[in-house]
Each structure stands twice: as structure tokens, then as C-alpha cells.
PDB file of C-alpha atoms in Angstrom:
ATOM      1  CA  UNK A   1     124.663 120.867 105.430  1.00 50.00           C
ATOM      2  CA  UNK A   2     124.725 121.803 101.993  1.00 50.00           C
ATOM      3  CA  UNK A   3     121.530 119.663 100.376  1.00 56.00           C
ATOM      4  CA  UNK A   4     122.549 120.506  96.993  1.00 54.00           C
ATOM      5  CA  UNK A   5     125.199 117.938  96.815  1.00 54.00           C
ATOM      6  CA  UNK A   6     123.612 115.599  98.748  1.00 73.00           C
ATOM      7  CA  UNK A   7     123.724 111.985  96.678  1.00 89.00           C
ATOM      8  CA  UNK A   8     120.652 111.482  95.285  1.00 95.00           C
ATOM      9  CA  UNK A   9     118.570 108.786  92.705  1.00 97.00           C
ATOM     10  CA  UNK A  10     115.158 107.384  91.983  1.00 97.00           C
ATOM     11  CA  UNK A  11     113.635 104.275  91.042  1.00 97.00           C
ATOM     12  CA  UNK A  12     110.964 103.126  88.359  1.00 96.00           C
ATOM     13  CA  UNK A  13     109.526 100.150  87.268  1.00 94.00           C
ATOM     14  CA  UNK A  14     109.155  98.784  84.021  1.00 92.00           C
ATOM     15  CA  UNK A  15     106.352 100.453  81.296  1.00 90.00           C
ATOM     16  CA  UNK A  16     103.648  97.877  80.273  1.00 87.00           C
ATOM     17  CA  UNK A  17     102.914  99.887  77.463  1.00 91.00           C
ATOM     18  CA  UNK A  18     104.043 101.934  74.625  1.00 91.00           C
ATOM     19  CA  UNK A  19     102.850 104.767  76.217  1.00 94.00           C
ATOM     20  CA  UNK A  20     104.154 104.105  79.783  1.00 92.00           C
ATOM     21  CA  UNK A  21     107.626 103.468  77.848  1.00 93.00           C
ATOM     22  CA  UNK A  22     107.119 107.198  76.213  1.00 95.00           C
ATOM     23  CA  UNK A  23     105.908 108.596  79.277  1.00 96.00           C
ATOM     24  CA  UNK A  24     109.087 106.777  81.497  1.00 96.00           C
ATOM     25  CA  UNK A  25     111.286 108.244  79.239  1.00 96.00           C
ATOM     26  CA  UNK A  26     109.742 111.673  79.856  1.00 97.00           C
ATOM     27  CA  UNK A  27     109.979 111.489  83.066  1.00 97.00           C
ATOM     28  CA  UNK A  28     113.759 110.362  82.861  1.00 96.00           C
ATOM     29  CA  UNK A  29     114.848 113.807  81.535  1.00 95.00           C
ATOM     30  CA  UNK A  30     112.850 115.651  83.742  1.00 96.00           C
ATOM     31  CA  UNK A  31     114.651 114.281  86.151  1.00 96.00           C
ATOM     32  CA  UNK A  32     118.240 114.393  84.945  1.00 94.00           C
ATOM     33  CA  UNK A  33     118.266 118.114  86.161  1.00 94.00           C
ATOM     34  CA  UNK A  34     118.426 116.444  89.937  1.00 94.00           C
ATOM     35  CA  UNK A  35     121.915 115.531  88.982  1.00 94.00           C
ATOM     36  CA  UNK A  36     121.182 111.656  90.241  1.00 95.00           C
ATOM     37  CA  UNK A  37     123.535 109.417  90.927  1.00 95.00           C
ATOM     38  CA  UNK A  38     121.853 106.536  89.597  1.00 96.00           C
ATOM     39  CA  UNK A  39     118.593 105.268  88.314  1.00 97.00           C
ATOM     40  CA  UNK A  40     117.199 101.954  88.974  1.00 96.00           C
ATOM     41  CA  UNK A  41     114.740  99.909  87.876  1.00 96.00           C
ATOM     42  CA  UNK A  42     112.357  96.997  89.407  1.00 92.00           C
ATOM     43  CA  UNK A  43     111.536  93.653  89.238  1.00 80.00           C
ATOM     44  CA  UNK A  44     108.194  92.633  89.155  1.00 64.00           C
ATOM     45  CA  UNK A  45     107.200  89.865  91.850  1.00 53.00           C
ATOM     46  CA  UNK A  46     109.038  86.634  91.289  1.00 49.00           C
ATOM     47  CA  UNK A  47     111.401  88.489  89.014  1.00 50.00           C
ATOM     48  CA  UNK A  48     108.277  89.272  86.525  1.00 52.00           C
ATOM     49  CA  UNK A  49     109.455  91.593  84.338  1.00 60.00           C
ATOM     50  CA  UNK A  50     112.680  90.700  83.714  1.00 70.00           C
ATOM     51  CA  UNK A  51     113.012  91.120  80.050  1.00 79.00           C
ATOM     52  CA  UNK A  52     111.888  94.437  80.482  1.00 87.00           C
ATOM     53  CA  UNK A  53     113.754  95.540  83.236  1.00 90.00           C
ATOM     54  CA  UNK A  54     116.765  94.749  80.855  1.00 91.00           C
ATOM     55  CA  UNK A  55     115.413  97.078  78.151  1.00 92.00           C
ATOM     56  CA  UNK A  56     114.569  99.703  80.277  1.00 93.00           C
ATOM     57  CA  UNK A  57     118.161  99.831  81.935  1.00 94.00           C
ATOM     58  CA  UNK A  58     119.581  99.396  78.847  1.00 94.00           C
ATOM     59  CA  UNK A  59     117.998 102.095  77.366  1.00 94.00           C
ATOM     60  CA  UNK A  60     119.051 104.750  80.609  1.00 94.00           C
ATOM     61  CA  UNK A  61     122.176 103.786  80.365  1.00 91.00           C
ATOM     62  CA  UNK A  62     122.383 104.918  76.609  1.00 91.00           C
ATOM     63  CA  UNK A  63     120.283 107.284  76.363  1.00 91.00           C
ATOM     64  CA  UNK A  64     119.950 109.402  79.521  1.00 89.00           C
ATOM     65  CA  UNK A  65     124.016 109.408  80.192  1.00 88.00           C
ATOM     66  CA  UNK A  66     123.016 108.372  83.914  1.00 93.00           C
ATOM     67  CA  UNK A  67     123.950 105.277  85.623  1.00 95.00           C
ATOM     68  CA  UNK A  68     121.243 102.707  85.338  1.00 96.00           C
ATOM     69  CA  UNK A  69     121.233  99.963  88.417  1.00 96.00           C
ATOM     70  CA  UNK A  70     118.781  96.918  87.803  1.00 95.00           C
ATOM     71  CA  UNK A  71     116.925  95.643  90.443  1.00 94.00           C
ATOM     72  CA  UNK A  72     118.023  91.347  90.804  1.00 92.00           C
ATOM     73  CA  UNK A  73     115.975  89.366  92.609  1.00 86.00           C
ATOM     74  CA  UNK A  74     116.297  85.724  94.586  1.00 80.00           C
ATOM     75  CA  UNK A  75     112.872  85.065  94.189  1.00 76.00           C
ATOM     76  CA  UNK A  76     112.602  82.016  91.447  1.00 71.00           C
ATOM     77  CA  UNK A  77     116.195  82.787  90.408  1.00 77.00           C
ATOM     78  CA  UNK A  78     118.478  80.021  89.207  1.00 83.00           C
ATOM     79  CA  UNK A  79     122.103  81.003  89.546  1.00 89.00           C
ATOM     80  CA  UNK A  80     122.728  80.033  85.618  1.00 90.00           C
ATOM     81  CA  UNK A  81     120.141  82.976  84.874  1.00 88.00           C
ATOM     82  CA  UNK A  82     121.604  84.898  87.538  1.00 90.00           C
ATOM     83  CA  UNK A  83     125.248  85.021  86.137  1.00 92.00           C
ATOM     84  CA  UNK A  84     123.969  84.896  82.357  1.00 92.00           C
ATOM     85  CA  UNK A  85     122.536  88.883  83.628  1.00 92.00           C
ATOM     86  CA  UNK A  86     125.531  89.694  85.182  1.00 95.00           C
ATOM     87  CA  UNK A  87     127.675  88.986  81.997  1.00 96.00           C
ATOM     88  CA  UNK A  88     124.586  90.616  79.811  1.00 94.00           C
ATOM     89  CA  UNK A  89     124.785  94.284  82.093  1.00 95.00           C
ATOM     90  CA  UNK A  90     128.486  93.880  81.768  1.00 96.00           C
ATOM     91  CA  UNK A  91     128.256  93.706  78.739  1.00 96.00           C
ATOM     92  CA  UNK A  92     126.260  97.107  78.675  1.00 94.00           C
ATOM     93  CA  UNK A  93     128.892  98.908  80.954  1.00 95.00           C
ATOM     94  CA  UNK A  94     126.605  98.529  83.740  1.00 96.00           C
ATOM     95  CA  UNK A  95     128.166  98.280  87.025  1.00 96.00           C
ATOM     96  CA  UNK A  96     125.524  98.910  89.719  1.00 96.00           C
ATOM     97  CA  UNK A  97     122.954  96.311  90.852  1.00 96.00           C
ATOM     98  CA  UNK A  98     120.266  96.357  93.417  1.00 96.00           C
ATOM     99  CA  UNK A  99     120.272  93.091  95.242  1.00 94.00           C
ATOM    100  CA  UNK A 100     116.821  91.639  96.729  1.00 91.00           C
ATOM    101  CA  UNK A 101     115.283  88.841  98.049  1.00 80.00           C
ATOM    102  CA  UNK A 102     112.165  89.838  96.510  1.00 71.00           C
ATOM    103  CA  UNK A 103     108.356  89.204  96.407  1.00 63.00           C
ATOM    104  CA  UNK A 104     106.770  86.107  96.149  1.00 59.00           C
ATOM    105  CA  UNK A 105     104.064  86.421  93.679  1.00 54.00           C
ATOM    106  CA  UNK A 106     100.518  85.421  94.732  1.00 52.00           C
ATOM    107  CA  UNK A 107     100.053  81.484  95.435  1.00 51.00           C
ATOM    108  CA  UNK A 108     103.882  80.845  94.958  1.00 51.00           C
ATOM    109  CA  UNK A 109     104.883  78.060  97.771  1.00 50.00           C
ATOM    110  CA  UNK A 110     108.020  75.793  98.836  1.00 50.00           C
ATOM    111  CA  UNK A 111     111.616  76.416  97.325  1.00 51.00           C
ATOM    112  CA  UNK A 112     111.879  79.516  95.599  1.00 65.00           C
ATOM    113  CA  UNK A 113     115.074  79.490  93.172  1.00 71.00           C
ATOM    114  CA  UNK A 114     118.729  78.807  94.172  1.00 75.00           C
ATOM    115  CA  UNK A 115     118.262  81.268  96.364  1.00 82.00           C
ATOM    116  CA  UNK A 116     117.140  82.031  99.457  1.00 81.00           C
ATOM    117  CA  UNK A 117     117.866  85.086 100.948  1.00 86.00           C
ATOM    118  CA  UNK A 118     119.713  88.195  99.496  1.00 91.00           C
ATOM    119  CA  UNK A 119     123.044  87.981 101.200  1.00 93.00           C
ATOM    120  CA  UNK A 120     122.907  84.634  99.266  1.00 93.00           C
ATOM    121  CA  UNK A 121     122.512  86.633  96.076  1.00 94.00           C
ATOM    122  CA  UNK A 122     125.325  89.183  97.187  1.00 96.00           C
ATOM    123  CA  UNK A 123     127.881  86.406  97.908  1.00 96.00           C
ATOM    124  CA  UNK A 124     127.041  85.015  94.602  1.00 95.00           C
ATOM    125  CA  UNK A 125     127.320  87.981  92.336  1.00 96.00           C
ATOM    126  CA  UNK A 126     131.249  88.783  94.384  1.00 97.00           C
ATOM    127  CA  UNK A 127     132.314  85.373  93.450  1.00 96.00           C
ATOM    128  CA  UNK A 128     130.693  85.784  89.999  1.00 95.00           C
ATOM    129  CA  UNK A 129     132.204  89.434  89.376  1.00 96.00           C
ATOM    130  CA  UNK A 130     134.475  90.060  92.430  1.00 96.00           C
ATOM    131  CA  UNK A 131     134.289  94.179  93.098  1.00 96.00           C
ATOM    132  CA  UNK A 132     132.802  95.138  89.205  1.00 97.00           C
ATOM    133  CA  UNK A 133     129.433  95.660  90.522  1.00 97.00           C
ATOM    134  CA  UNK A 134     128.399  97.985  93.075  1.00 97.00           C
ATOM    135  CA  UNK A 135     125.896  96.534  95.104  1.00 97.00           C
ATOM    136  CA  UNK A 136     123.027  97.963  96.926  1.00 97.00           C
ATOM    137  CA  UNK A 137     120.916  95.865  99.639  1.00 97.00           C
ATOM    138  CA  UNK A 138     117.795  96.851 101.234  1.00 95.00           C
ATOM    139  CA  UNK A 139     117.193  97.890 104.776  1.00 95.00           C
ATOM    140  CA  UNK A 140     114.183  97.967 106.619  1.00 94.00           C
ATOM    141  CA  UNK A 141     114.238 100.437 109.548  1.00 94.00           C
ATOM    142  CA  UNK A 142     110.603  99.371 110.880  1.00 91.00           C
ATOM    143  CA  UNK A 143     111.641  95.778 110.288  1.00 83.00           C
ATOM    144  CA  UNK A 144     111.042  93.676 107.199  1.00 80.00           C
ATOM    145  CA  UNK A 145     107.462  92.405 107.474  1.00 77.00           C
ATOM    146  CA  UNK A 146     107.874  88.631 107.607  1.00 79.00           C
ATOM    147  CA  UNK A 147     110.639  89.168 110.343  1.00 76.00           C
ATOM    148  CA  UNK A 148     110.297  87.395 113.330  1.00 80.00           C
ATOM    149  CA  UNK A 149     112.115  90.206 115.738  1.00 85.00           C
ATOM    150  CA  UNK A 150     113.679  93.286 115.468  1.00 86.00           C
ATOM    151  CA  UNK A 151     116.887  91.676 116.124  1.00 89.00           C
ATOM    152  CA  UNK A 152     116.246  88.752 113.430  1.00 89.00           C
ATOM    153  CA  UNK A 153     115.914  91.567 110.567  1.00 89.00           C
ATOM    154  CA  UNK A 154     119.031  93.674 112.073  1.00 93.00           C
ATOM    155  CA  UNK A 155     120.855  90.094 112.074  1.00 93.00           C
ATOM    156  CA  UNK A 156     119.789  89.595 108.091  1.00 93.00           C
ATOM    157  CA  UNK A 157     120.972  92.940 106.671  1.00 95.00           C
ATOM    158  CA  UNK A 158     124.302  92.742 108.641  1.00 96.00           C
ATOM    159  CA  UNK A 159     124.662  89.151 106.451  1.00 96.00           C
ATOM    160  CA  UNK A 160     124.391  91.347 103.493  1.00 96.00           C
ATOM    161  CA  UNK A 161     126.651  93.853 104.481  1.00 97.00           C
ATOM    162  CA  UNK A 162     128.921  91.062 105.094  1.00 97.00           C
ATOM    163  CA  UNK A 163     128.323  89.283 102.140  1.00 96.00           C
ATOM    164  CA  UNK A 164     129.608  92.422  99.777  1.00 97.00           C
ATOM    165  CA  UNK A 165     127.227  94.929  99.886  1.00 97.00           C
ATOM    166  CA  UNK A 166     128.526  98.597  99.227  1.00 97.00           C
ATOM    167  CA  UNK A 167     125.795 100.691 100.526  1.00 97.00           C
ATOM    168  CA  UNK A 168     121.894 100.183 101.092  1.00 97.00           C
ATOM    169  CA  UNK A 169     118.500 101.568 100.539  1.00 97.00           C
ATOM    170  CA  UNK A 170     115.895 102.123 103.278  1.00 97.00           C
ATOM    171  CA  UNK A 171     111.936 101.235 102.728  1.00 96.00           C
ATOM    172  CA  UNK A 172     110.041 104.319 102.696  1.00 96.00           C
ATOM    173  CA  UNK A 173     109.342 105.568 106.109  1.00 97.00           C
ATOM    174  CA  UNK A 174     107.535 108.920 107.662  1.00 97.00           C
ATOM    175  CA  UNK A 175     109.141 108.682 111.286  1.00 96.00           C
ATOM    176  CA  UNK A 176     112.425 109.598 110.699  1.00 96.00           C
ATOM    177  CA  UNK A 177     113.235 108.209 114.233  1.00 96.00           C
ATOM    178  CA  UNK A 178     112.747 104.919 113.666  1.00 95.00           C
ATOM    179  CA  UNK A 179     115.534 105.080 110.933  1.00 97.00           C
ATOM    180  CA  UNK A 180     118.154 107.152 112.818  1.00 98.00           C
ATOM    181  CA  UNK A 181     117.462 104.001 115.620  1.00 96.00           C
ATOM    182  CA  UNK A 182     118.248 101.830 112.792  1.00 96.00           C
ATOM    183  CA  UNK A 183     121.452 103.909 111.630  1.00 97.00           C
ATOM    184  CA  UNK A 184     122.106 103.526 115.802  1.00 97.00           C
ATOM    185  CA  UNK A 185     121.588  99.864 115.720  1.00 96.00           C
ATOM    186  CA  UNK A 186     123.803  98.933 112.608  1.00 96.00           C
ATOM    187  CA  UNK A 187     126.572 101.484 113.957  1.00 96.00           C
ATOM    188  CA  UNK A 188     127.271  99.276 117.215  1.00 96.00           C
ATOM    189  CA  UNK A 189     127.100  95.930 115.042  1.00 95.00           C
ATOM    190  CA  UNK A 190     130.124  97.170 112.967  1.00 96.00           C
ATOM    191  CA  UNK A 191     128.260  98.493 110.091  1.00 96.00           C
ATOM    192  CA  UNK A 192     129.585 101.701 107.931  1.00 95.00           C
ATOM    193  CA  UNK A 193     128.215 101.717 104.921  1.00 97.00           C
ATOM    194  CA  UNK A 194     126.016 104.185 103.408  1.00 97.00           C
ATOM    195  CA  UNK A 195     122.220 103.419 104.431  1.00 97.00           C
ATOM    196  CA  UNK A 196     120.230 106.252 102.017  1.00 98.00           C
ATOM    197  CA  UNK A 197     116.533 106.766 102.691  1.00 98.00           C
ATOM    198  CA  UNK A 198     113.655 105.340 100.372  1.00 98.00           C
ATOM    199  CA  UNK A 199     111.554 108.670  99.646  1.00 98.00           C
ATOM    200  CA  UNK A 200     107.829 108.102  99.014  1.00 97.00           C
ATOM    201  CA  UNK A 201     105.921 111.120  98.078  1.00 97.00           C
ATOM    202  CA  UNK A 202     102.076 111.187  99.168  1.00 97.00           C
ATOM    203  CA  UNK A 203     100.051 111.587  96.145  1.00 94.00           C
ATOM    204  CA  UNK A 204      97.039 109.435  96.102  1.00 94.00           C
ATOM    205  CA  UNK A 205      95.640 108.400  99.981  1.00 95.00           C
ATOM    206  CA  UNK A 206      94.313 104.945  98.988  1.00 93.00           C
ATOM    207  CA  UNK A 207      96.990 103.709  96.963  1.00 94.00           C
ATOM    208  CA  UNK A 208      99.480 104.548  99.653  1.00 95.00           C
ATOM    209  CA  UNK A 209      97.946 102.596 102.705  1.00 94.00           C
ATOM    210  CA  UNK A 210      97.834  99.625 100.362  1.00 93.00           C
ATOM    211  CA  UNK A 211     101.519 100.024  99.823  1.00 91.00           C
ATOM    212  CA  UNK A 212     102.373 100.507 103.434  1.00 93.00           C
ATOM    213  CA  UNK A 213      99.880  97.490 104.105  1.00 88.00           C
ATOM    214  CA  UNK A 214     101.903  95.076 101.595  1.00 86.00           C
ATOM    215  CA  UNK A 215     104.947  96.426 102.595  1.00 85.00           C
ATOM    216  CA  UNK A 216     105.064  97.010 106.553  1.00 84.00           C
ATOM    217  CA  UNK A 217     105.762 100.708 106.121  1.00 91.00           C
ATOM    218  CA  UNK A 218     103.994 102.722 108.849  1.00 93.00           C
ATOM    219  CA  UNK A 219     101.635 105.499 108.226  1.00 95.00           C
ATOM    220  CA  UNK A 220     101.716 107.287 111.170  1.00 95.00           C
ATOM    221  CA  UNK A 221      98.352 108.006 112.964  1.00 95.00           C
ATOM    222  CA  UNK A 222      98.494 111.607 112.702  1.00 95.00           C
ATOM    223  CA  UNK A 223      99.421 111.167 109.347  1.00 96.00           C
ATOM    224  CA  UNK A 224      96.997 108.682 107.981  1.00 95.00           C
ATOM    225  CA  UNK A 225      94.060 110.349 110.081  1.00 96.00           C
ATOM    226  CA  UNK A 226      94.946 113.977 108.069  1.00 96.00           C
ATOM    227  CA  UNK A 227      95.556 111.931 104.757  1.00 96.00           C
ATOM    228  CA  UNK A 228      91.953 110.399 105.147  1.00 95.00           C
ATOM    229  CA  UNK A 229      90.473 113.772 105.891  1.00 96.00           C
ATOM    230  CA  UNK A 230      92.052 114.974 102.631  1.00 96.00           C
ATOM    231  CA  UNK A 231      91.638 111.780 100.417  1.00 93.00           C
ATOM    232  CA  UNK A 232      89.160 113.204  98.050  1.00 94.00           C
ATOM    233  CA  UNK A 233      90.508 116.978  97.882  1.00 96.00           C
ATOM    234  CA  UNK A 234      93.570 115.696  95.470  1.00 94.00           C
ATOM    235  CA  UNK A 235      95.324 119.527  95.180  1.00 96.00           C
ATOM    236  CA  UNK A 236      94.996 119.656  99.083  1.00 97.00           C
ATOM    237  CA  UNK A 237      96.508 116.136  99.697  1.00 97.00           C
ATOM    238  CA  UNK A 238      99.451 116.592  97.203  1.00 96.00           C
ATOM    239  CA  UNK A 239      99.907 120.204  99.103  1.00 97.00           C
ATOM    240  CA  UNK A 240      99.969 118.645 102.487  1.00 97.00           C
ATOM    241  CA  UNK A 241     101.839 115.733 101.250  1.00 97.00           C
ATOM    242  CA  UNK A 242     104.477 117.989 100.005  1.00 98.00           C
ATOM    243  CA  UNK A 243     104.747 119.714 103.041  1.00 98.00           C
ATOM    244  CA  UNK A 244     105.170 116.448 105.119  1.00 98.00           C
ATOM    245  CA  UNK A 245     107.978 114.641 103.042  1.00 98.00           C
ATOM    246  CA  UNK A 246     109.914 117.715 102.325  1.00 98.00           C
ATOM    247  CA  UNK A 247     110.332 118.147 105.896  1.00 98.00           C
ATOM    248  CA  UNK A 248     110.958 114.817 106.363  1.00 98.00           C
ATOM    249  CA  UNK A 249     113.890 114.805 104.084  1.00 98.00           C
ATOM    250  CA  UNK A 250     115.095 117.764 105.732  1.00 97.00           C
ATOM    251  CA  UNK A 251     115.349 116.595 108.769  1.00 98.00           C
ATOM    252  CA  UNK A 252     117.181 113.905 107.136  1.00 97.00           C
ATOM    253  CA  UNK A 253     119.806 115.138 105.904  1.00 97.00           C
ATOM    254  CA  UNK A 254     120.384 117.614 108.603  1.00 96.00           C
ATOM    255  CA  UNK A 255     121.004 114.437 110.783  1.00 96.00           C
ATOM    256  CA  UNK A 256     123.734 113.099 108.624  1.00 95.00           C
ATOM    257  CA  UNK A 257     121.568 111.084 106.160  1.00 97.00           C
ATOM    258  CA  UNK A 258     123.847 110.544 103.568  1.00 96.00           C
ATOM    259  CA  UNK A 259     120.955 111.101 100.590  1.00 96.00           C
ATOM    260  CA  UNK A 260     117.690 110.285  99.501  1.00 98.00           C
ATOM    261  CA  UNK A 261     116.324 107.468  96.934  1.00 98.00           C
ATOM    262  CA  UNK A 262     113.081 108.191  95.605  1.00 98.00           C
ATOM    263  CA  UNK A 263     110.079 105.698  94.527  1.00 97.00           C
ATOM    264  CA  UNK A 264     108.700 107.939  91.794  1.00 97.00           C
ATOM    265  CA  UNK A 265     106.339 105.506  90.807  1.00 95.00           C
ATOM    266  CA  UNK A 266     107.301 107.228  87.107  1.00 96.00           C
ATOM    267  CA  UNK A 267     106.486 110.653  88.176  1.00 96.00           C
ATOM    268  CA  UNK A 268     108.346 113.875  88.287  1.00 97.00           C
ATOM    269  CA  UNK A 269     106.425 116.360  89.304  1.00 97.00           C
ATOM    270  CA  UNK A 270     106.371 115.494  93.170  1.00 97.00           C
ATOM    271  CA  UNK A 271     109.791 114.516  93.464  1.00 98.00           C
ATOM    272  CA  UNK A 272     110.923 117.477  91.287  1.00 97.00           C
ATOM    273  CA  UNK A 273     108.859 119.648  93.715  1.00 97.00           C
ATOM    274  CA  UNK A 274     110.328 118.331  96.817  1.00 97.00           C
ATOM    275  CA  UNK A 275     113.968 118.540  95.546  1.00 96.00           C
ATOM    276  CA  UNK A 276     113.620 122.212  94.615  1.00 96.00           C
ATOM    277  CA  UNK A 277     111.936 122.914  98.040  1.00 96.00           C
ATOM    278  CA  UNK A 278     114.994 121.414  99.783  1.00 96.00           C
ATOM    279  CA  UNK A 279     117.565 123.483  96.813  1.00 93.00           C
ATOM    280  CA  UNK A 280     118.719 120.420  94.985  1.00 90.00           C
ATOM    281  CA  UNK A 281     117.830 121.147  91.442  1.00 83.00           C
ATOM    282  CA  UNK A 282     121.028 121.828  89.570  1.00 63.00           C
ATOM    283  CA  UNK A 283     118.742 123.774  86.611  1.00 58.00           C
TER     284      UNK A 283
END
């Protein structure tokens, strides 16, 4: 396979700051010489954030010339703020969305918005916008955490296939065999579109497992046992880090991923690193 023109794009969340808006930006063109396919940008937990997401799309999608794809959430969305969005980013020229159920923020109980899952959300936005948007879904290869079985979660992101979705994005993973089962699984329930790996690259040991914890991302044993060893040696972590996802992607697209989606966590230098290792970089 020929990695350099394998599809690839990265996420970031919203700056808090004047600085974090600086350095995002920064970190933006850095990036552009990856070639990406997209951008996108987060929600915070019960669609927190919102205002800024909207800048900070906005502001991609004039300023970097790459496609910018806000993150929409179901989590206290009404479907009157959901379509006013849809008409604001069309507004902008934007014509990718990622569709989620979302977080629940801390303490947050009972209904949570007109909607209730994300195929709900999907269905909405195609009778909203019919085909304008491009939609991507997310898919969970070691199950969503709050799913009650394996087959429960494979039964939910076939809904949002269903529903409209155009292609999806995987949670960040490190046993690439748990999402070519998943690519398995979806295959015999009638499912063809493009399911991209979520790319998280290891640079900080503690802030990681808390990730993995919230999310229900597994660190492998071997893997967390070495991180541990290496948690307060920060140029030998980031080495071995590199060295683990960059063979992880490999093997990825060697087995017919179709490309990668990384959580930069509004960094370059590690997914910049890992790109050039597997000859992506168009510089």
C-alpha cells in the first residue's frame, strides 16, 4: 500500500485562552503539510463549548483552506438549536459534521435534549439537509462503555449507518485486532462504509490511563506495564510511544484500513513524527 495517499485528518478541541487560540492555530499549519482531509473540532461535555467550537471551525475553514467538520452533539440538544447550526455552518460552506451522542457532564440526570441517541441526530440532520452534509459517526471497536453487550453496541452503530451516516471514526485503540474484528463484524451486518481509526499518540503516561479509564479504551498490559516503567523518563516514553503507534498504524493500513484520524490533543509534533515515520508528509 502506498501510505502517502492514505486519507488522513485530526481533531482538536476548542482553546480556552488567547494563547491556546494562538497556539491551535500554530499547530493548524504545521499540520496542513499532512495534506488532511479534514479537521474537526469538539464539543465539550453536554455540548459545552459550543460557541467556540463555531469560531474555531469557522476560522479553519477560512483561514487554513482545509475542510473544517464540527463535532454535534445529542447531549442537551434541542432540535431548534440543532437545525439553527446546521443553517449557521451552511452558511459558512461547511459541509462535514461529526455526529455524537456525547458526554453527559458531571451530575447531569433524566432526559437529556430531544435527543437520545446519535442515529437520532443523523436522521435528523438528513431530513434537515438531505445529502449537504457529510456525516461521520463514531465506532467503538472495544465496545462503547455504557453498552450492555458486544452485540447491543454493534446493533447501535449499524442504526447510524442506517440512519445516513457516510463513514465513521473509531475510538483510539492499541490492539489493532480488536478493530479488524469490528471491521469483520460490521462487514457480515451489511455495513460498507469507511470505518477510519482514532490515532492516540502516547505522550504523557498518567493522562492517558485517565482517558482510557473515562473512555473504555484498553491499554494493553504489556503496554501500560512498559508505559508505567517509563512514566517519569518523558524523552524515553515519547520514544517508545512513537515506536508503538507508528507500528500500530502500519499495520493498519497494511490491512486495508482505509486512514487514520488523529486526537492531537493540539499538538503537532507527535503526530507530525508518526506521519513522516510511516512517509505521509507531503513537505
Amino acid at each position: 500500500m502506498n501510505m502517502k495517499t492514505s486519507a488522513l485528518s485530526c481533531e482538536f478541541f476548542p482553546p480556552r485562552t488567547a494563547e491556546g487560540d494562538s497556539q491551535l492555530k500554530q499547530v493548524q499549519e504545521q499540520l496542513k503539510v499532512l495534506n488532511p482531509s479534514y479537521y474537526s473540532v469538539t464539543f465539550g461535555a453536554g455540548g459545552s463549548t459550543q460557541e467556540k467550537t463555531y469560531e474555531t471551525v469557522v476560522d479553519i475553514q477560512n483561514r487554513c483552506g482545509v475542510h473544517a467538520a464540527p463535532h454535534l452533539s445529542c447531549i442537551g440538544s434541542s432540535k431548534t438549536a440543532i437545525s439553527a447550526l446546521l443553517k449557521a455552518y451552511q452558511t459558512q460552506n461547511i459541509s462535514r459534521i461529526v455526529a455524537l451522542r456525547g458526554d453527559r457532564p458531571s451530575g447531569m440526570m433524566g432526559r437529556i435534549g430531544d435527543f437520545n441517541y446519535a442515529n437520532e441526530l443523523v436522521q435528523f440532520i438528513r431530513e434537515c439537509t438531505g445529502d449537504y452534509f457529510h456525516i461521520e459517526v463514531a465506532a467503538y471497536p472495544e465496545c462503547h462503555p455504557e453498552s450492555r453487550t458486544a452485540s447491543a453496541d454493534l446493533d447501535a452503530f449499524v442504526d447510524k449507518v442506517a440512519a445516513g451516516a457516510n463513514a465513521a471514526i473509531t475510538q483510539y485503540f492499541y490492539n489493532d485486532e480488536a478493530y479488524y474484528r469490528f471491521i469483520e463484524a460490521c462487514q457480515q451486518r451489511g455495513v460498507t462504509i469507511p470505518i477510519v481509526p482514532g490515532i492516540m499518540p502516547i505522550n504523557n503516561f498518567t493522562q492517558l490511563v485517565r482517558f482510557s479509564d473515562m473512555c473504555g479504551a484498553e491499554i494493553p498490559r504489556w503496554l501500560r506495564w512498559r508505559l508505567g516503567e517509563l512514566e517519569h523518563d518523558r524523552a524515553s516514553l515519547r520514544a517508545y510511544g512513537l515506536d508503538v503507534v507508528t507500528d500500530l498504524c502500519r499495520r493498519l493500513l497494511q490491512n486495508g484500513a482505509p486512514g487514520l484520524h488523529f486526537y492531537t490533543l493540539n499538538q503537532a509534533e507527535l503526530t507530525l513524527e508518526i506521519a513522516r515515520r510511516l512517509g505521509m508528509v507531503t513537505e
